[in-house]
Amino acid sequence: MKRQRNRGRATLAALAAMCAVAALPGQAYADGPPAYGFDPGAKNVQGAVRNAEASVLQPGAVYRSSIEPGEQLYYRVKLDSLTDAYVSAVAVPKSGGSVAYGDGITVSIRDLNDSRCSSNQTTFGSGETPRPIAAYAHRTIGKGSSTTCKEAGTYDVLVERESKPTSSPEAWNLELRFVEEPALKSGGPTETTAPKDWPSATPAPLDVEAQKRTGGSSYYDATSLTTGEWIDEIAPGQTHFYRVPVDWGQQIYASAVLSNTTADSTEFIGNALTLSLDNPAQGHITDTSLSYSGKSATTALKPLPPVAYRNRYDYSSQVSTLRFAGWYYLSVTLSPKVAESYGKDPIALTMSVQVKNEAGASPYDGDPGIFAVTEKDKELAQSGDSAPKAAKSATMQVVAAGALGTGAVLVLGLGAWTLLARRRAAAAGGPGQVHEQQPPFGGPPQQGW
């Protein structure tokens, strides 16, 4: 009976795993373009207007919060005296709202004397298009870091929202991440200055056939890309997310082409599409935009330096943010103003991505965490899987293995039951004798029992 119960539990476990797979988040377009896909594992946390009441964020965790116009909200982190730390905030305005030039968020890390360790601001730019934007702040120990932020202890994370009176007054949702950078190998990188120059020529166009890839709705479910041409569709007001593995010493180039439409209009729309790039810790690197008048239009990120540890010593954020390997995030937003002249239907979008140079060695000692490009990452970039899709696939493999194992146990058990029955029958009978077959232990009872 105990064995039967164990088999039943195995079957139930397999069914539960299947249910878990079915519950994994995915994109749903039945009700129109999907909203920003927050990490389902994010914990709710409320920002504090007084730092003494701030909630403590844990390393490696993701949180959800919100911020009102003009608010300055505090969160807290506990840091040692050895580890570089990064806290990012993704601001997600309400769909259908409005933002003005200069609206955005600023993230800073400060000690308890309110001395700033670092601070970064990201705005919506002149396009004034509401879209998810990210900014991060860091506490770094090495050369060029603040002399006031090297001690172990409690630090404040301050998130500030800038909104003009003409902007929509609704709260913005926030997605917060706190990550720590691994320690360096003994004798790690010796360069203490940022590069002065790097290959800055635009690479030749790719001679490849474009393939279909549908962008994700957030950093969490961003669609994986590698070097290639990728065709998608994007509707006015929608943002698509992609991610590209970029290893140490590699350069990323990206461009976007918005197709022509068949609409009977030539209305000029400035900053109709925005292409943005963020690093593995959701630190904003750079963005670019294109104008649109119903004809094909293109824009490209300006050439950036190869990923290198020493980039962090540059004063320009477009260089310093290329400081570690990992998944780099591309996002594309089509202005809702496009719908006014060209309709609400999606427009064809072609993404061109190139990753140049051979990968270099990691400078870290031990597990690099998110700051690395693994063989699995390269496989995902080739297949186009997002992180949740890859997790779903892995879960299905476990379910399949469990179901196969359970089935094998049942077949073996039935075989053993049959074999035992035959052996008992042979042992009980002899030449010229006929005996009633007795069931083995656990078999069906005879009549009269």
PDB file of N, CA and C in Angstrom, residues 163-261:
ATOM      1  N   SER A 163       7.657  65.490 -12.996  1.00  0.00           N
ATOM      2  CA  SER A 163       6.499  65.560 -13.887  1.00  0.00           C
ATOM      3  C   SER A 163       6.032  67.004 -13.994  1.00  0.00           C
ATOM      4  N   LYS A 164       5.843  67.463 -15.231  1.00  0.00           N
ATOM      5  CA  LYS A 164       5.341  68.818 -15.449  1.00  0.00           C
ATOM      6  C   LYS A 164       3.846  68.877 -15.130  1.00  0.00           C
ATOM      7  N   PRO A 165       3.336  70.062 -14.826  1.00  0.00           N
ATOM      8  CA  PRO A 165       1.898  70.206 -14.526  1.00  0.00           C
ATOM      9  C   PRO A 165       0.993  69.727 -15.660  1.00  0.00           C
ATOM     10  N   THR A 166       1.503  69.747 -16.898  1.00  0.00           N
ATOM     11  CA  THR A 166       0.686  69.337 -18.041  1.00  0.00           C
ATOM     12  C   THR A 166       0.662  67.818 -18.224  1.00  0.00           C
ATOM     13  N   SER A 167       1.472  67.102 -17.457  1.00  0.00           N
ATOM     14  CA  SER A 167       1.548  65.645 -17.593  1.00  0.00           C
ATOM     15  C   SER A 167       0.407  64.970 -16.837  1.00  0.00           C
ATOM     16  N   SER A 168       0.129  63.733 -17.193  1.00  0.00           N
ATOM     17  CA  SER A 168      -0.924  62.982 -16.505  1.00  0.00           C
ATOM     18  C   SER A 168      -0.563  62.827 -15.026  1.00  0.00           C
ATOM     19  N   PRO A 169      -1.544  63.026 -14.135  1.00  0.00           N
ATOM     20  CA  PRO A 169      -1.252  63.008 -12.701  1.00  0.00           C
ATOM     21  C   PRO A 169      -1.245  61.625 -12.062  1.00  0.00           C
ATOM     22  N   GLU A 170      -1.553  60.583 -12.834  1.00  0.00           N
ATOM     23  CA  GLU A 170      -1.629  59.245 -12.234  1.00  0.00           C
ATOM     24  C   GLU A 170      -0.247  58.789 -11.760  1.00  0.00           C
ATOM     25  N   ALA A 171      -0.274  57.898 -10.777  1.00  0.00           N
ATOM     26  CA  ALA A 171       0.975  57.324 -10.262  1.00  0.00           C
ATOM     27  C   ALA A 171       1.640  56.470 -11.337  1.00  0.00           C
ATOM     28  N   TRP A 172       2.964  56.432 -11.328  1.00  0.00           N
ATOM     29  CA  TRP A 172       3.715  55.520 -12.177  1.00  0.00           C
ATOM     30  C   TRP A 172       4.035  54.271 -11.369  1.00  0.00           C
ATOM     31  N   ASN A 173       3.881  53.124 -11.981  1.00  0.00           N
ATOM     32  CA  ASN A 173       4.346  51.898 -11.340  1.00  0.00           C
ATOM     33  C   ASN A 173       5.866  51.848 -11.397  1.00  0.00           C
ATOM     34  N   LEU A 174       6.461  51.212 -10.404  1.00  0.00           N
ATOM     35  CA  LEU A 174       7.909  51.053 -10.340  1.00  0.00           C
ATOM     36  C   LEU A 174       8.261  49.574 -10.217  1.00  0.00           C
ATOM     37  N   GLU A 175       9.329  49.170 -10.889  1.00  0.00           N
ATOM     38  CA  GLU A 175       9.907  47.845 -10.708  1.00  0.00           C
ATOM     39  C   GLU A 175      11.352  48.059 -10.262  1.00  0.00           C
ATOM     40  N   LEU A 176      11.659  47.620  -9.064  1.00  0.00           N
ATOM     41  CA  LEU A 176      12.966  47.867  -8.446  1.00  0.00           C
ATOM     42  C   LEU A 176      13.791  46.588  -8.412  1.00  0.00           C
ATOM     43  N   ARG A 177      15.088  46.715  -8.688  1.00  0.00           N
ATOM     44  CA  ARG A 177      16.008  45.582  -8.621  1.00  0.00           C
ATOM     45  C   ARG A 177      17.263  45.996  -7.859  1.00  0.00           C
ATOM     46  N   PHE A 178      17.756  45.076  -7.033  1.00  0.00           N
ATOM     47  CA  PHE A 178      18.987  45.291  -6.280  1.00  0.00           C
ATOM     48  C   PHE A 178      19.912  44.116  -6.570  1.00  0.00           C
ATOM     49  N   VAL A 179      21.049  44.387  -7.207  1.00  0.00           N
ATOM     50  CA  VAL A 179      22.001  43.328  -7.526  1.00  0.00           C
ATOM     51  C   VAL A 179      23.391  43.716  -7.036  1.00  0.00           C
ATOM     52  N   GLU A 180      24.192  42.707  -6.727  1.00  0.00           N
ATOM     53  CA  GLU A 180      25.565  42.924  -6.290  1.00  0.00           C
ATOM     54  C   GLU A 180      26.520  42.339  -7.316  1.00  0.00           C
ATOM     55  N   GLU A 181      27.607  43.040  -7.556  1.00  0.00           N
ATOM     56  CA  GLU A 181      28.600  42.584  -8.530  1.00  0.00           C
ATOM     57  C   GLU A 181      29.567  41.612  -7.855  1.00  0.00           C
ATOM     58  N   PRO A 182      29.941  40.522  -8.535  1.00  0.00           N
ATOM     59  CA  PRO A 182      30.860  39.555  -7.930  1.00  0.00           C
ATOM     60  C   PRO A 182      32.233  40.169  -7.664  1.00  0.00           C
ATOM     61  N   ALA A 183      32.969  39.540  -6.759  1.00  0.00           N
ATOM     62  CA  ALA A 183      34.330  39.988  -6.454  1.00  0.00           C
ATOM     63  C   ALA A 183      35.263  39.656  -7.609  1.00  0.00           C
ATOM     64  N   LEU A 184      36.325  40.438  -7.746  1.00  0.00           N
ATOM     65  CA  LEU A 184      37.296  40.217  -8.802  1.00  0.00           C
ATOM     66  C   LEU A 184      38.279  39.112  -8.428  1.00  0.00           C
ATOM     67  N   LYS A 185      38.843  38.510  -9.464  1.00  0.00           N
ATOM     68  CA  LYS A 185      39.909  37.542  -9.239  1.00  0.00           C
ATOM     69  C   LYS A 185      41.117  38.240  -8.622  1.00  0.00           C
ATOM     70  N   SER A 186      41.923  37.476  -7.953  1.00  0.00           N
ATOM     71  CA  SER A 186      43.146  38.032  -7.396  1.00  0.00           C
ATOM     72  C   SER A 186      43.996  38.615  -8.522  1.00  0.00           C
ATOM     73  N   GLY A 187      44.407  39.851  -8.375  1.00  0.00           N
ATOM     74  CA  GLY A 187      45.166  40.531  -9.407  1.00  0.00           C
ATOM     75  C   GLY A 187      44.337  40.934 -10.590  1.00  0.00           C
ATOM     76  N   GLY A 188      42.984  40.959 -10.416  1.00  0.00           N
ATOM     77  CA  GLY A 188      41.971  41.272 -11.444  1.00  0.00           C
ATOM     78  C   GLY A 188      42.322  42.397 -12.391  1.00  0.00           C
ATOM     79  N   PRO A 189      41.458  43.044 -13.067  1.00  0.00           N
ATOM     80  CA  PRO A 189      41.770  44.065 -14.064  1.00  0.00           C
ATOM     81  C   PRO A 189      42.675  45.160 -13.480  1.00  0.00           C
ATOM     82  N   THR A 190      43.746  45.449 -14.199  1.00  0.00           N
ATOM     83  CA  THR A 190      44.707  46.451 -13.717  1.00  0.00           C
ATOM     84  C   THR A 190      44.484  47.817 -14.353  1.00  0.00           C
ATOM     85  N   GLU A 191      43.714  47.864 -15.433  1.00  0.00           N
ATOM     86  CA  GLU A 191      43.421  49.141 -16.086  1.00  0.00           C
ATOM     87  C   GLU A 191      42.548  49.985 -15.160  1.00  0.00           C
ATOM     88  N   THR A 192      42.948  51.216 -14.939  1.00  0.00           N
ATOM     89  CA  THR A 192      42.179  52.108 -14.067  1.00  0.00           C
ATOM     90  C   THR A 192      41.736  53.375 -14.797  1.00  0.00           C
ATOM     91  N   THR A 193      41.824  53.348 -16.116  1.00  0.00           N
ATOM     92  CA  THR A 193      41.331  54.464 -16.921  1.00  0.00           C
ATOM     93  C   THR A 193      40.441  53.919 -18.025  1.00  0.00           C
ATOM     94  N   ALA A 194      39.469  54.714 -18.417  1.00  0.00           N
ATOM     95  CA  ALA A 194      38.556  54.300 -19.484  1.00  0.00           C
ATOM     96  C   ALA A 194      39.258  54.387 -20.833  1.00  0.00           C
ATOM     97  N   PRO A 195      38.803  53.634 -21.823  1.00  0.00           N
ATOM     98  CA  PRO A 195      39.431  53.693 -23.152  1.00  0.00           C
ATOM     99  C   PRO A 195      39.238  55.070 -23.780  1.00  0.00           C
ATOM    100  N   LYS A 196      40.233  55.496 -24.541  1.00  0.00           N
ATOM    101  CA  LYS A 196      40.171  56.796 -25.215  1.00  0.00           C
ATOM    102  C   LYS A 196      39.425  56.705 -26.548  1.00  0.00           C
ATOM    103  N   ASP A 197      39.572  55.569 -27.207  1.00  0.00           N
ATOM    104  CA  ASP A 197      38.899  55.394 -28.496  1.00  0.00           C
ATOM    105  C   ASP A 197      38.600  53.915 -28.703  1.00  0.00           C
ATOM    106  N   TRP A 198      37.785  53.624 -29.708  1.00  0.00           N
ATOM    107  CA  TRP A 198      37.380  52.260 -30.023  1.00  0.00           C
ATOM    108  C   TRP A 198      36.851  52.253 -31.459  1.00  0.00           C
ATOM    109  N   PRO A 199      36.656  51.075 -32.051  1.00  0.00           N
ATOM    110  CA  PRO A 199      36.112  51.026 -33.414  1.00  0.00           C
ATOM    111  C   PRO A 199      34.751  51.706 -33.467  1.00  0.00           C
ATOM    112  N   SER A 200      34.682  52.781 -34.225  1.00  0.00           N
ATOM    113  CA  SER A 200      33.448  53.575 -34.235  1.00  0.00           C
ATOM    114  C   SER A 200      32.767  53.627 -35.594  1.00  0.00           C
ATOM    115  N   ALA A 201      33.269  52.852 -36.549  1.00  0.00           N
ATOM    116  CA  ALA A 201      32.633  52.819 -37.865  1.00  0.00           C
ATOM    117  C   ALA A 201      31.371  51.973 -37.821  1.00  0.00           C
ATOM    118  N   THR A 202      30.348  52.407 -38.526  1.00  0.00           N
ATOM    119  CA  THR A 202      29.119  51.622 -38.614  1.00  0.00           C
ATOM    120  C   THR A 202      29.386  50.364 -39.427  1.00  0.00           C
ATOM    121  N   PRO A 203      29.058  49.192 -38.912  1.00  0.00           N
ATOM    122  CA  PRO A 203      29.349  47.955 -39.652  1.00  0.00           C
ATOM    123  C   PRO A 203      28.527  47.843 -40.925  1.00  0.00           C
ATOM    124  N   ALA A 204      29.035  47.060 -41.863  1.00  0.00           N
ATOM    125  CA  ALA A 204      28.312  46.840 -43.117  1.00  0.00           C
ATOM    126  C   ALA A 204      27.004  46.107 -42.847  1.00  0.00           C
ATOM    127  N   PRO A 205      25.992  46.355 -43.661  1.00  0.00           N
ATOM    128  CA  PRO A 205      24.704  45.659 -43.461  1.00  0.00           C
ATOM    129  C   PRO A 205      24.880  44.145 -43.548  1.00  0.00           C
ATOM    130  N   LEU A 206      24.055  43.447 -42.813  1.00  0.00           N
ATOM    131  CA  LEU A 206      24.114  41.986 -42.814  1.00  0.00           C
ATOM    132  C   LEU A 206      23.516  41.409 -44.088  1.00  0.00           C
ATOM    133  N   ASP A 207      24.155  40.386 -44.609  1.00  0.00           N
ATOM    134  CA  ASP A 207      23.636  39.692 -45.793  1.00  0.00           C
ATOM    135  C   ASP A 207      22.971  38.394 -45.332  1.00  0.00           C
ATOM    136  N   VAL A 208      21.860  38.552 -44.651  1.00  0.00           N
ATOM    137  CA  VAL A 208      21.134  37.401 -44.115  1.00  0.00           C
ATOM    138  C   VAL A 208      19.647  37.589 -44.379  1.00  0.00           C
ATOM    139  N   GLU A 209      18.923  36.499 -44.307  1.00  0.00           N
ATOM    140  CA  GLU A 209      17.473  36.557 -44.462  1.00  0.00           C
ATOM    141  C   GLU A 209      16.835  36.913 -43.131  1.00  0.00           C
ATOM    142  N   ALA A 210      15.968  37.903 -43.154  1.00  0.00           N
ATOM    143  CA  ALA A 210      15.298  38.324 -41.929  1.00  0.00           C
ATOM    144  C   ALA A 210      14.359  37.231 -41.424  1.00  0.00           C
ATOM    145  N   GLN A 211      14.314  37.085 -40.106  1.00  0.00           N
ATOM    146  CA  GLN A 211      13.457  36.084 -39.479  1.00  0.00           C
ATOM    147  C   GLN A 211      12.472  36.756 -38.525  1.00  0.00           C
ATOM    148  N   LYS A 212      11.370  36.076 -38.291  1.00  0.00           N
ATOM    149  CA  LYS A 212      10.317  36.613 -37.435  1.00  0.00           C
ATOM    150  C   LYS A 212      10.651  36.407 -35.961  1.00  0.00           C
ATOM    151  N   ARG A 213      10.584  37.456 -35.178  1.00  0.00           N
ATOM    152  CA  ARG A 213      10.691  37.389 -33.714  1.00  0.00           C
ATOM    153  C   ARG A 213       9.759  38.444 -33.117  1.00  0.00           C
ATOM    154  N   THR A 214       8.893  38.047 -32.205  1.00  0.00           N
ATOM    155  CA  THR A 214       7.967  38.984 -31.563  1.00  0.00           C
ATOM    156  C   THR A 214       8.545  39.439 -30.233  1.00  0.00           C
ATOM    157  N   GLY A 215       8.675  40.731 -30.058  1.00  0.00           N
ATOM    158  CA  GLY A 215       9.255  41.285 -28.840  1.00  0.00           C
ATOM    159  C   GLY A 215       8.400  41.025 -27.612  1.00  0.00           C
ATOM    160  N   GLY A 216       9.039  41.045 -26.453  1.00  0.00           N
ATOM    161  CA  GLY A 216       8.339  40.869 -25.192  1.00  0.00           C
ATOM    162  C   GLY A 216       7.755  42.173 -24.680  1.00  0.00           C
ATOM    163  N   SER A 217       7.134  42.112 -23.518  1.00  0.00           N
ATOM    164  CA  SER A 217       6.458  43.290 -22.960  1.00  0.00           C
ATOM    165  C   SER A 217       7.233  43.945 -21.829  1.00  0.00           C
ATOM    166  N   SER A 218       8.428  43.403 -21.482  1.00  0.00           N
ATOM    167  CA  SER A 218       9.177  43.943 -20.343  1.00  0.00           C
ATOM    168  C   SER A 218      10.584  43.364 -20.338  1.00  0.00           C
ATOM    169  N   TYR A 219      11.370  43.773 -19.358  1.00  0.00           N
ATOM    170  CA  TYR A 219      12.696  43.182 -19.167  1.00  0.00           C
ATOM    171  C   TYR A 219      12.553  41.705 -18.805  1.00  0.00           C
ATOM    172  N   TYR A 220      11.527  41.395 -18.062  1.00  0.00           N
ATOM    173  CA  TYR A 220      11.326  40.017 -17.585  1.00  0.00           C
ATOM    174  C   TYR A 220      11.111  39.037 -18.731  1.00  0.00           C
ATOM    175  N   ASP A 221      10.284  39.398 -19.710  1.00  0.00           N
ATOM    176  CA  ASP A 221       9.979  38.453 -20.795  1.00  0.00           C
ATOM    177  C   ASP A 221      10.529  38.921 -22.141  1.00  0.00           C
ATOM    178  N   ALA A 222      11.616  39.685 -22.110  1.00  0.00           N
ATOM    179  CA  ALA A 222      12.239  40.174 -23.333  1.00  0.00           C
ATOM    180  C   ALA A 222      12.626  39.008 -24.242  1.00  0.00           C
ATOM    181  N   THR A 223      12.389  39.173 -25.533  1.00  0.00           N
ATOM    182  CA  THR A 223      12.713  38.149 -26.521  1.00  0.00           C
ATOM    183  C   THR A 223      14.213  38.157 -26.812  1.00  0.00           C
ATOM    184  N   SER A 224      14.826  36.984 -26.808  1.00  0.00           N
ATOM    185  CA  SER A 224      16.267  36.876 -27.036  1.00  0.00           C
ATOM    186  C   SER A 224      16.602  37.028 -28.514  1.00  0.00           C
ATOM    187  N   LEU A 225      17.659  37.795 -28.778  1.00  0.00           N
ATOM    188  CA  LEU A 225      18.144  37.998 -30.140  1.00  0.00           C
ATOM    189  C   LEU A 225      19.651  37.764 -30.183  1.00  0.00           C
ATOM    190  N   THR A 226      20.144  37.449 -31.349  1.00  0.00           N
ATOM    191  CA  THR A 226      21.576  37.396 -31.612  1.00  0.00           C
ATOM    192  C   THR A 226      21.819  38.171 -32.897  1.00  0.00           C
ATOM    193  N   THR A 227      23.029  38.144 -33.401  1.00  0.00           N
ATOM    194  CA  THR A 227      23.328  38.837 -34.646  1.00  0.00           C
ATOM    195  C   THR A 227      22.375  38.366 -35.747  1.00  0.00           C
ATOM    196  N   GLY A 228      21.701  39.318 -36.394  1.00  0.00           N
ATOM    197  CA  GLY A 228      20.750  38.961 -37.442  1.00  0.00           C
ATOM    198  C   GLY A 228      19.773  40.083 -37.731  1.00  0.00           C
ATOM    199  N   GLU A 229      18.867  39.823 -38.677  1.00  0.00           N
ATOM    200  CA  GLU A 229      17.767  40.729 -39.012  1.00  0.00           C
ATOM    201  C   GLU A 229      16.479  40.098 -38.503  1.00  0.00           C
ATOM    202  N   TRP A 230      15.687  40.876 -37.778  1.00  0.00           N
ATOM    203  CA  TRP A 230      14.517  40.324 -37.111  1.00  0.00           C
ATOM    204  C   TRP A 230      13.288  41.161 -37.425  1.00  0.00           C
ATOM    205  N   ILE A 231      12.237  40.497 -37.904  1.00  0.00           N
ATOM    206  CA  ILE A 231      11.003  41.181 -38.290  1.00  0.00           C
ATOM    207  C   ILE A 231       9.961  41.057 -37.188  1.00  0.00           C
ATOM    208  N   ASP A 232       9.330  42.167 -36.870  1.00  0.00           N
ATOM    209  CA  ASP A 232       8.295  42.214 -35.841  1.00  0.00           C
ATOM    210  C   ASP A 232       7.203  43.166 -36.318  1.00  0.00           C
ATOM    211  N   GLU A 233       6.163  43.321 -35.519  1.00  0.00           N
ATOM    212  CA  GLU A 233       5.131  44.317 -35.756  1.00  0.00           C
ATOM    213  C   GLU A 233       4.902  45.065 -34.456  1.00  0.00           C
ATOM    214  N   ILE A 234       4.679  46.364 -34.567  1.00  0.00           N
ATOM    215  CA  ILE A 234       4.486  47.162 -33.361  1.00  0.00           C
ATOM    216  C   ILE A 234       3.341  48.137 -33.590  1.00  0.00           C
ATOM    217  N   ALA A 235       2.452  48.229 -32.603  1.00  0.00           N
ATOM    218  CA  ALA A 235       1.287  49.101 -32.702  1.00  0.00           C
ATOM    219  C   ALA A 235       1.570  50.434 -32.014  1.00  0.00           C
ATOM    220  N   PRO A 236       0.895  51.492 -32.422  1.00  0.00           N
ATOM    221  CA  PRO A 236       1.074  52.781 -31.756  1.00  0.00           C
ATOM    222  C   PRO A 236       0.814  52.672 -30.244  1.00  0.00           C
ATOM    223  N   GLY A 237       1.708  53.246 -29.470  1.00  0.00           N
ATOM    224  CA  GLY A 237       1.593  53.197 -28.017  1.00  0.00           C
ATOM    225  C   GLY A 237       2.218  51.969 -27.382  1.00  0.00           C
ATOM    226  N   GLN A 238       2.744  51.063 -28.202  1.00  0.00           N
ATOM    227  CA  GLN A 238       3.288  49.801 -27.698  1.00  0.00           C
ATOM    228  C   GLN A 238       4.808  49.876 -27.557  1.00  0.00           C
ATOM    229  N   THR A 239       5.334  49.131 -26.565  1.00  0.00           N
ATOM    230  CA  THR A 239       6.778  48.982 -26.383  1.00  0.00           C
ATOM    231  C   THR A 239       7.130  47.510 -26.453  1.00  0.00           C
ATOM    232  N   HIS A 240       8.127  47.164 -27.276  1.00  0.00           N
ATOM    233  CA  HIS A 240       8.622  45.799 -27.372  1.00  0.00           C
ATOM    234  C   HIS A 240      10.028  45.724 -26.777  1.00  0.00           C
ATOM    235  N   PHE A 241      10.277  44.626 -26.058  1.00  0.00           N
ATOM    236  CA  PHE A 241      11.579  44.422 -25.412  1.00  0.00           C
ATOM    237  C   PHE A 241      12.297  43.218 -26.021  1.00  0.00           C
ATOM    238  N   TYR A 242      13.597  43.381 -26.202  1.00  0.00           N
ATOM    239  CA  TYR A 242      14.473  42.316 -26.690  1.00  0.00           C
ATOM    240  C   TYR A 242      15.721  42.297 -25.813  1.00  0.00           C
ATOM    241  N   ARG A 243      16.436  41.189 -25.837  1.00  0.00           N
ATOM    242  CA  ARG A 243      17.690  41.117 -25.080  1.00  0.00           C
ATOM    243  C   ARG A 243      18.743  40.406 -25.930  1.00  0.00           C
ATOM    244  N   VAL A 244      19.983  40.866 -25.794  1.00  0.00           N
ATOM    245  CA  VAL A 244      21.089  40.364 -26.601  1.00  0.00           C
ATOM    246  C   VAL A 244      22.256  40.026 -25.679  1.00  0.00           C
ATOM    247  N   PRO A 245      22.802  38.803 -25.748  1.00  0.00           N
ATOM    248  CA  PRO A 245      23.960  38.488 -24.913  1.00  0.00           C
ATOM    249  C   PRO A 245      25.222  39.150 -25.473  1.00  0.00           C
ATOM    250  N   VAL A 246      25.882  39.953 -24.650  1.00  0.00           N
ATOM    251  CA  VAL A 246      27.102  40.645 -25.056  1.00  0.00           C
ATOM    252  C   VAL A 246      28.183  40.316 -24.037  1.00  0.00           C
ATOM    253  N   ASP A 247      29.230  39.671 -24.492  1.00  0.00           N
ATOM    254  CA  ASP A 247      30.280  39.193 -23.584  1.00  0.00           C
ATOM    255  C   ASP A 247      31.402  40.224 -23.476  1.00  0.00           C
ATOM    256  N   TRP A 248      32.350  39.909 -22.595  1.00  0.00           N
ATOM    257  CA  TRP A 248      33.501  40.784 -22.382  1.00  0.00           C
ATOM    258  C   TRP A 248      34.247  40.999 -23.702  1.00  0.00           C
ATOM    259  N   GLY A 249      34.552  42.267 -24.003  1.00  0.00           N
ATOM    260  CA  GLY A 249      35.284  42.592 -25.214  1.00  0.00           C
ATOM    261  C   GLY A 249      34.429  42.711 -26.456  1.00  0.00           C
ATOM    262  N   GLN A 250      33.137  42.459 -26.357  1.00  0.00           N
ATOM    263  CA  GLN A 250      32.266  42.519 -27.531  1.00  0.00           C
ATOM    264  C   GLN A 250      31.550  43.859 -27.633  1.00  0.00           C
ATOM    265  N   GLN A 251      31.225  44.234 -28.866  1.00  0.00           N
ATOM    266  CA  GLN A 251      30.481  45.463 -29.147  1.00  0.00           C
ATOM    267  C   GLN A 251      29.103  45.109 -29.688  1.00  0.00           C
ATOM    268  N   ILE A 252      28.115  45.906 -29.299  1.00  0.00           N
ATOM    269  CA  ILE A 252      26.766  45.710 -29.817  1.00  0.00           C
ATOM    270  C   ILE A 252      26.387  46.896 -30.697  1.00  0.00           C
ATOM    271  N   TYR A 253      25.813  46.563 -31.850  1.00  0.00           N
ATOM    272  CA  TYR A 253      25.277  47.555 -32.787  1.00  0.00           C
ATOM    273  C   TYR A 253      23.807  47.196 -33.013  1.00  0.00           C
ATOM    274  N   ALA A 254      22.969  48.208 -33.074  1.00  0.00           N
ATOM    275  CA  ALA A 254      21.541  47.935 -33.288  1.00  0.00           C
ATOM    276  C   ALA A 254      20.892  49.074 -34.055  1.00  0.00           C
ATOM    277  N   SER A 255      19.953  48.716 -34.905  1.00  0.00           N
ATOM    278  CA  SER A 255      19.176  49.704 -35.644  1.00  0.00           C
ATOM    279  C   SER A 255      17.744  49.204 -35.792  1.00  0.00           C
ATOM    280  N   ALA A 256      16.844  50.120 -36.115  1.00  0.00           N
ATOM    281  CA  ALA A 256      15.435  49.777 -36.301  1.00  0.00           C
ATOM    282  C   ALA A 256      14.917  50.453 -37.561  1.00  0.00           C
ATOM    283  N   VAL A 257      14.118  49.709 -38.329  1.00  0.00           N
ATOM    284  CA  VAL A 257      13.498  50.250 -39.547  1.00  0.00           C
ATOM    285  C   VAL A 257      11.990  50.117 -39.404  1.00  0.00           C
ATOM    286  N   LEU A 258      11.281  51.228 -39.515  1.00  0.00           N
ATOM    287  CA  LEU A 258       9.821  51.221 -39.484  1.00  0.00           C
ATOM    288  C   LEU A 258       9.324  51.240 -40.921  1.00  0.00           C
ATOM    289  N   SER A 259       8.491  50.267 -41.262  1.00  0.00           N
ATOM    290  CA  SER A 259       8.030  50.114 -42.638  1.00  0.00           C
ATOM    291  C   SER A 259       7.070  51.229 -43.045  1.00  0.00           C
ATOM    292  N   ASN A 260       6.884  51.357 -44.346  1.00  0.00           N
ATOM    293  CA  ASN A 260       5.864  52.266 -44.856  1.00  0.00           C
ATOM    294  C   ASN A 260       4.479  51.696 -44.560  1.00  0.00           C
ATOM    295  N   THR A 261       3.468  52.530 -44.681  1.00  0.00           N
ATOM    296  CA  THR A 261       2.093  52.075 -44.515  1.00  0.00           C
ATOM    297  C   THR A 261       1.310  52.361 -45.795  1.00  0.00           C
TER     298      THR A 261
END
